[in-house]
CSV table of C-alpha atoms in Angstrom, one decimal:
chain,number,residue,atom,x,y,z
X,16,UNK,CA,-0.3,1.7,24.2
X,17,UNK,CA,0.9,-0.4,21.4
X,18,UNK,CA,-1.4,-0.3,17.7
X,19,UNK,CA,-2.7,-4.1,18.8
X,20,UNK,CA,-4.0,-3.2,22.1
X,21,UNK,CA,-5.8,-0.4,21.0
X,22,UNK,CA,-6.8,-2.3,18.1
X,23,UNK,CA,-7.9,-5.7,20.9
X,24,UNK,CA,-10.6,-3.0,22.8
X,25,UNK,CA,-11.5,-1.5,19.3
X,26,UNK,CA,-12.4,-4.9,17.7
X,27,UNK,CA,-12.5,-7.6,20.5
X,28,UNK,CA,-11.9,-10.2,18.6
X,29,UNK,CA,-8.9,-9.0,17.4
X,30,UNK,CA,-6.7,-10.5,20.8
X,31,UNK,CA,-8.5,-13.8,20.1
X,32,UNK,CA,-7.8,-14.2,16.2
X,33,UNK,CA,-4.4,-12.8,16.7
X,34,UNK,CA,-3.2,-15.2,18.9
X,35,UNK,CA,-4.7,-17.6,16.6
X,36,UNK,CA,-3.2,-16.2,13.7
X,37,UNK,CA,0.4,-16.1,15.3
X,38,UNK,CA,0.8,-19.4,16.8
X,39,UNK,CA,-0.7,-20.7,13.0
X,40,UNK,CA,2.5,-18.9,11.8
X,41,UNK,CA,5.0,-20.6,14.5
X,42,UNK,CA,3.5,-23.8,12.4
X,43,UNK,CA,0.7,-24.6,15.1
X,44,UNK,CA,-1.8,-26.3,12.0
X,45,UNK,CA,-4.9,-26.8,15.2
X,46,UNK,CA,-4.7,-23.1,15.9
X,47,UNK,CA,-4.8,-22.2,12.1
X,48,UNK,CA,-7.9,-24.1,11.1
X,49,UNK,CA,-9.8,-22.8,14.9
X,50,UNK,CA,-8.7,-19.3,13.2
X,51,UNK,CA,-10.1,-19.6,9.6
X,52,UNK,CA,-13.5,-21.5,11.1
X,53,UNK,CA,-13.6,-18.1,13.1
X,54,UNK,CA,-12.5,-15.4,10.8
X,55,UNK,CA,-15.0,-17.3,8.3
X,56,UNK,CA,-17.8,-16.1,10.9
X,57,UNK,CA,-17.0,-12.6,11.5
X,58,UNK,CA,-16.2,-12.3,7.6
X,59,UNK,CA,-19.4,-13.8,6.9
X,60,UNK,CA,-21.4,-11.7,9.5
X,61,UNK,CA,-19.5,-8.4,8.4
X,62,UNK,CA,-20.2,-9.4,3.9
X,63,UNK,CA,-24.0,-10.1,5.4
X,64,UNK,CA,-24.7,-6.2,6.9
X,65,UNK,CA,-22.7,-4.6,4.6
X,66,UNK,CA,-23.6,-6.4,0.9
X,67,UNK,CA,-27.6,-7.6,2.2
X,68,UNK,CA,-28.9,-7.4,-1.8
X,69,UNK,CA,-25.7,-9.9,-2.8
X,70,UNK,CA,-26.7,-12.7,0.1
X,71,UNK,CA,-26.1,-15.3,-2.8
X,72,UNK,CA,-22.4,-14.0,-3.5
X,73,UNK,CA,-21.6,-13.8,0.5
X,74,UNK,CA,-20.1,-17.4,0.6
X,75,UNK,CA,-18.4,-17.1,-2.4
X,76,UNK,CA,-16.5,-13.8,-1.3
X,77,UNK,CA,-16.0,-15.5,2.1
X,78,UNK,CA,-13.8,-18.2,0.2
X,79,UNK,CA,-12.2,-15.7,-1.9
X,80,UNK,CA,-11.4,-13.6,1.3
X,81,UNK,CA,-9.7,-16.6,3.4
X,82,UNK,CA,-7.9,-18.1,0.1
X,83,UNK,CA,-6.0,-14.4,0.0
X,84,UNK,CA,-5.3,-14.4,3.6
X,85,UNK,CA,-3.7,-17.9,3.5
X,86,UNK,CA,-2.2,-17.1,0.4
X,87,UNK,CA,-1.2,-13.9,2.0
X,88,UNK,CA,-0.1,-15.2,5.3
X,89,UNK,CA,3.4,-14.8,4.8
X,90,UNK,CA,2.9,-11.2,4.7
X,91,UNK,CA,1.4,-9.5,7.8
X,92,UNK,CA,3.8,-8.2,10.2
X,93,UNK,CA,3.4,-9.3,13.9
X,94,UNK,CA,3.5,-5.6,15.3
X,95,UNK,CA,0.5,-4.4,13.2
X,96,UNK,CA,-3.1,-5.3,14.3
X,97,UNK,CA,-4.5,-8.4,12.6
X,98,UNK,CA,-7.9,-7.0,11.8
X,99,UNK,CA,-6.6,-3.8,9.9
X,100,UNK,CA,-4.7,-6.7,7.2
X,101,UNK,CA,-7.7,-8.3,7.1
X,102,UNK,CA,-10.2,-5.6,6.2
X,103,UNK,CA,-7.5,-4.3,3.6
X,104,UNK,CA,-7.8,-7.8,2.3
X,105,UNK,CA,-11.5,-8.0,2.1
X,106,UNK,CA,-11.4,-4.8,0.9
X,107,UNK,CA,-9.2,-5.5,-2.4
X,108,UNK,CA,-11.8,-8.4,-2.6
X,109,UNK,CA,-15.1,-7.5,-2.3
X,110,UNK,CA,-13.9,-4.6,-5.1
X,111,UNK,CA,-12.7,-7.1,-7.2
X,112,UNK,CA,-15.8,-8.7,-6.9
X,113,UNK,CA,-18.0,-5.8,-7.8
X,114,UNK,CA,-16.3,-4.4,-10.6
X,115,UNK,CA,-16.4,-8.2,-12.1
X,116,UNK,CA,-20.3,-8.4,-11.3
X,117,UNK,CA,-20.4,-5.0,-12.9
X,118,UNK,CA,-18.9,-6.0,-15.9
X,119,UNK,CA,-21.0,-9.6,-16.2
X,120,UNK,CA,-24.0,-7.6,-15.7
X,121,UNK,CA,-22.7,-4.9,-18.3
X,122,UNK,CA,-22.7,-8.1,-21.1
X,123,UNK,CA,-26.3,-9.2,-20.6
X,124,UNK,CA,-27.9,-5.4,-21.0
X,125,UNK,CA,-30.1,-5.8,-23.8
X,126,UNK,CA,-28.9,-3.6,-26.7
X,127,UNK,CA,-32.4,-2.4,-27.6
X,128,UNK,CA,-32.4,0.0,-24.5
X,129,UNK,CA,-29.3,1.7,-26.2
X,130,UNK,CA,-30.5,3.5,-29.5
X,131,UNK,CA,-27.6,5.4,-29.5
X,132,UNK,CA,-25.6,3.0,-30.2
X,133,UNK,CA,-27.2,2.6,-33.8
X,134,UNK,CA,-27.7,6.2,-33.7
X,135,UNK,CA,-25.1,7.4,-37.4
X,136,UNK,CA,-21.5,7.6,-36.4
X,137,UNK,CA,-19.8,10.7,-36.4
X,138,UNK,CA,-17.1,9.9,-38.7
X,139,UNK,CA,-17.0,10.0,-42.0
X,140,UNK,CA,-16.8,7.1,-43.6
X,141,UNK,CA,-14.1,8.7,-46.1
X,142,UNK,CA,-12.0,9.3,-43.2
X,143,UNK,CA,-12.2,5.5,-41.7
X,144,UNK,CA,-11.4,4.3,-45.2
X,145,UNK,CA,-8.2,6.8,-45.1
X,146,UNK,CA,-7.5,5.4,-41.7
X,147,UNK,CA,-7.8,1.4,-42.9
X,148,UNK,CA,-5.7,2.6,-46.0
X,149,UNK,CA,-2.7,4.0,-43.8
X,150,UNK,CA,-2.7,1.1,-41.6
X,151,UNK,CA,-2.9,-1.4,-44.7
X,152,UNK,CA,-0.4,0.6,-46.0
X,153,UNK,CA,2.1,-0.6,-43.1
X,154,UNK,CA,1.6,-4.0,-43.6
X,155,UNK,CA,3.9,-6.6,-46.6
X,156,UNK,CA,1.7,-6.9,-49.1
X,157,UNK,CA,1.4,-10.9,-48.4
X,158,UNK,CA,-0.6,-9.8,-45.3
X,159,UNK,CA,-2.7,-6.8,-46.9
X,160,UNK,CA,-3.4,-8.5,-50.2
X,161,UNK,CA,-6.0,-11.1,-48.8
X,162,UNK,CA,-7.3,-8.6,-46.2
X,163,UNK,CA,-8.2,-6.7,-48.9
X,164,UNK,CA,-9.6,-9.0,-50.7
X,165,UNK,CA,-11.1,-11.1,-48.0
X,166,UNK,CA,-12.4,-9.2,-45.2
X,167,UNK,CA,-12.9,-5.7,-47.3
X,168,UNK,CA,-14.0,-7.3,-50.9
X,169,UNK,CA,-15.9,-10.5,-49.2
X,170,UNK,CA,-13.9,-12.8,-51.7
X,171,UNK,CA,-13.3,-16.5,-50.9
X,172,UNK,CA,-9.8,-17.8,-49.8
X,173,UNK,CA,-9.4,-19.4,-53.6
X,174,UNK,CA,-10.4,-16.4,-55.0
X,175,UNK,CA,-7.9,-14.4,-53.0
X,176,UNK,CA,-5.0,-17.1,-54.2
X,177,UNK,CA,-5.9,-16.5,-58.1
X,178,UNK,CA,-5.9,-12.5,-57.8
X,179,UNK,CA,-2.5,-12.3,-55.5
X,180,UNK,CA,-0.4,-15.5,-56.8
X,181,UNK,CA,-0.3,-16.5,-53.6
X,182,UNK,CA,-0.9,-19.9,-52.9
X,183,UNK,CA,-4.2,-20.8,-50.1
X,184,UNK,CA,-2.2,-21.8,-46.7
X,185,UNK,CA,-0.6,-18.4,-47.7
X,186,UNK,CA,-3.5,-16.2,-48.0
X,187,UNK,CA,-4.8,-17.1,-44.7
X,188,UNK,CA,-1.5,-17.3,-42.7
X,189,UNK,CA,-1.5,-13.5,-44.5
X,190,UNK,CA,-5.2,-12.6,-43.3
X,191,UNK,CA,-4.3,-14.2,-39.4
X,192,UNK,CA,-0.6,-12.3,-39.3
X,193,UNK,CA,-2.0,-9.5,-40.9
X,194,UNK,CA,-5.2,-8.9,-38.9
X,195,UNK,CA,-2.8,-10.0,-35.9
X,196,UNK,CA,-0.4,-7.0,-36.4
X,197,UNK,CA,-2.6,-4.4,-37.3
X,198,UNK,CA,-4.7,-5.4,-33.6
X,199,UNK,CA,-1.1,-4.7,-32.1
X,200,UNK,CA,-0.6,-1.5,-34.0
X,201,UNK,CA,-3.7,0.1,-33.2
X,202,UNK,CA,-3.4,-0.9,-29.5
X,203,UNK,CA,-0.1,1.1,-29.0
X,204,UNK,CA,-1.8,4.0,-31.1
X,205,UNK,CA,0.5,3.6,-34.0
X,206,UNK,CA,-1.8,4.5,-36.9
C-alpha cells in the first residue's frame, strides 16, 4: 500500500485535498481556490482544538499557513501524502508564531517584577573600564577622541572639536563610525 493510501484512511480528507492540490498544480486555478477554501477549514478547525487560549491569533495563523503553502507549492512531491507537507508547514508556523508572541510579550513585562536586574553587577567597574580602554584602544584616534569625550566625558560636539582639532561634521562622523565598529567588534568577540 502506497504512503498516500495509507495516509487517504488515516486522514480522509487527504484523497479529497490531494486531488485538489494536484490538478491546482497541472494549472487547474477552480480546483486550487475549492482546495485553499477547504484546507482553510480543516486548518482552522485543527489551530482552534489545539491553540483554544489564542482564538484571536487563529485567523491570522490560518493566513500565514496558506500564504506558505502557495508560496511553497512548488515543492511537495506528488508521491508523498499531502497532509504530512501540510502539518510540517503549520508546524514551522505556528512555532514561528509563538516564539514571536513570546518575545512581544517578553517587551511589555514590567521591570519592577525583576529586582535583580538592579540588583549590583558582578563586575567590577575597574575591570569594565579596562575592557572599554582595550576596545578604545583599537579604534583611530578620530573615532576614539570624541567617544571619549562625548559619550564617556558628557562633553558637547563643540567642545569635543576645540579639545581634538577636529572640526564638528568630524567629531560626529568619529562618534557614529566609531560607536559603529566597536558594535561590530564586540559582536564577533574581538575584545
Amino acid at each position: 500500500m502506497s504512503q498516500c493510501t495509507e495516509a487517504s484512511h488515516a486522514y480522509p480528507a487527504e484523497e479529497r485535498l490531494r486531488a485538489l492540490f494536484v490538478r491546482s498544480l497541472d494549472g487547474d486555478a477552480a480546483a486550487y481556490h475549492v482546495f485553499l477554501q477547504e484546507l482553510a477549514r480543516h486548518v482552522r478547525a485543527l489551530l482552534r482544538k489545539r491553540l483554544p487560549n489564542l482564538r484571536d491569533d487563529v485567523e491570522d495563523l490560518v493566513h500565514e499557513v496558506l500564504l506558505a503553502i502557495h508560496k511553497g507549492r512548488h515543492t511537495y512531491r506528488r508521491d508523498e501524502p499531502l497532509t504530512a507537507w501540510v502539518h510540517a508547514i503549520l508546524r514551522y508556523k505556528v512555532a514561528d508564531f509563538l516564539r514571536a508572541r513570546a518575545r512581544r510579550e517578553a517587551l511589555h513585562d514590567p521591570l519592577d517584577d525583576l529586582p535583580e536586574l538592579f540588583a549590583e553587577s558582578d563586575i567590577e567597574p575597574a575591570e569594565a573600564r579596562r575592557d572599554l580602554g582595550k576596545l578604545l584602544d583599537q579604534l583611530p584616534d578620530r573615532q576614539k577622541l570624541p567617544i571619549l569625550h562625548m559619550k564617556l566625558e558628557g562633553r558637547s560636539v563643540e567642545e569635543t572639536a576645540r579639545a581634538t582639532g577636529l572640526s564638528e561634521p568630524a567629531v560626529k562622523v568619529g562618534v557614529h563610525r566609531g560607536l559603529k565598529a566597536l558594535a561590530l567588534r564586540i559582536r564577533r568577540g574581538k575584545t
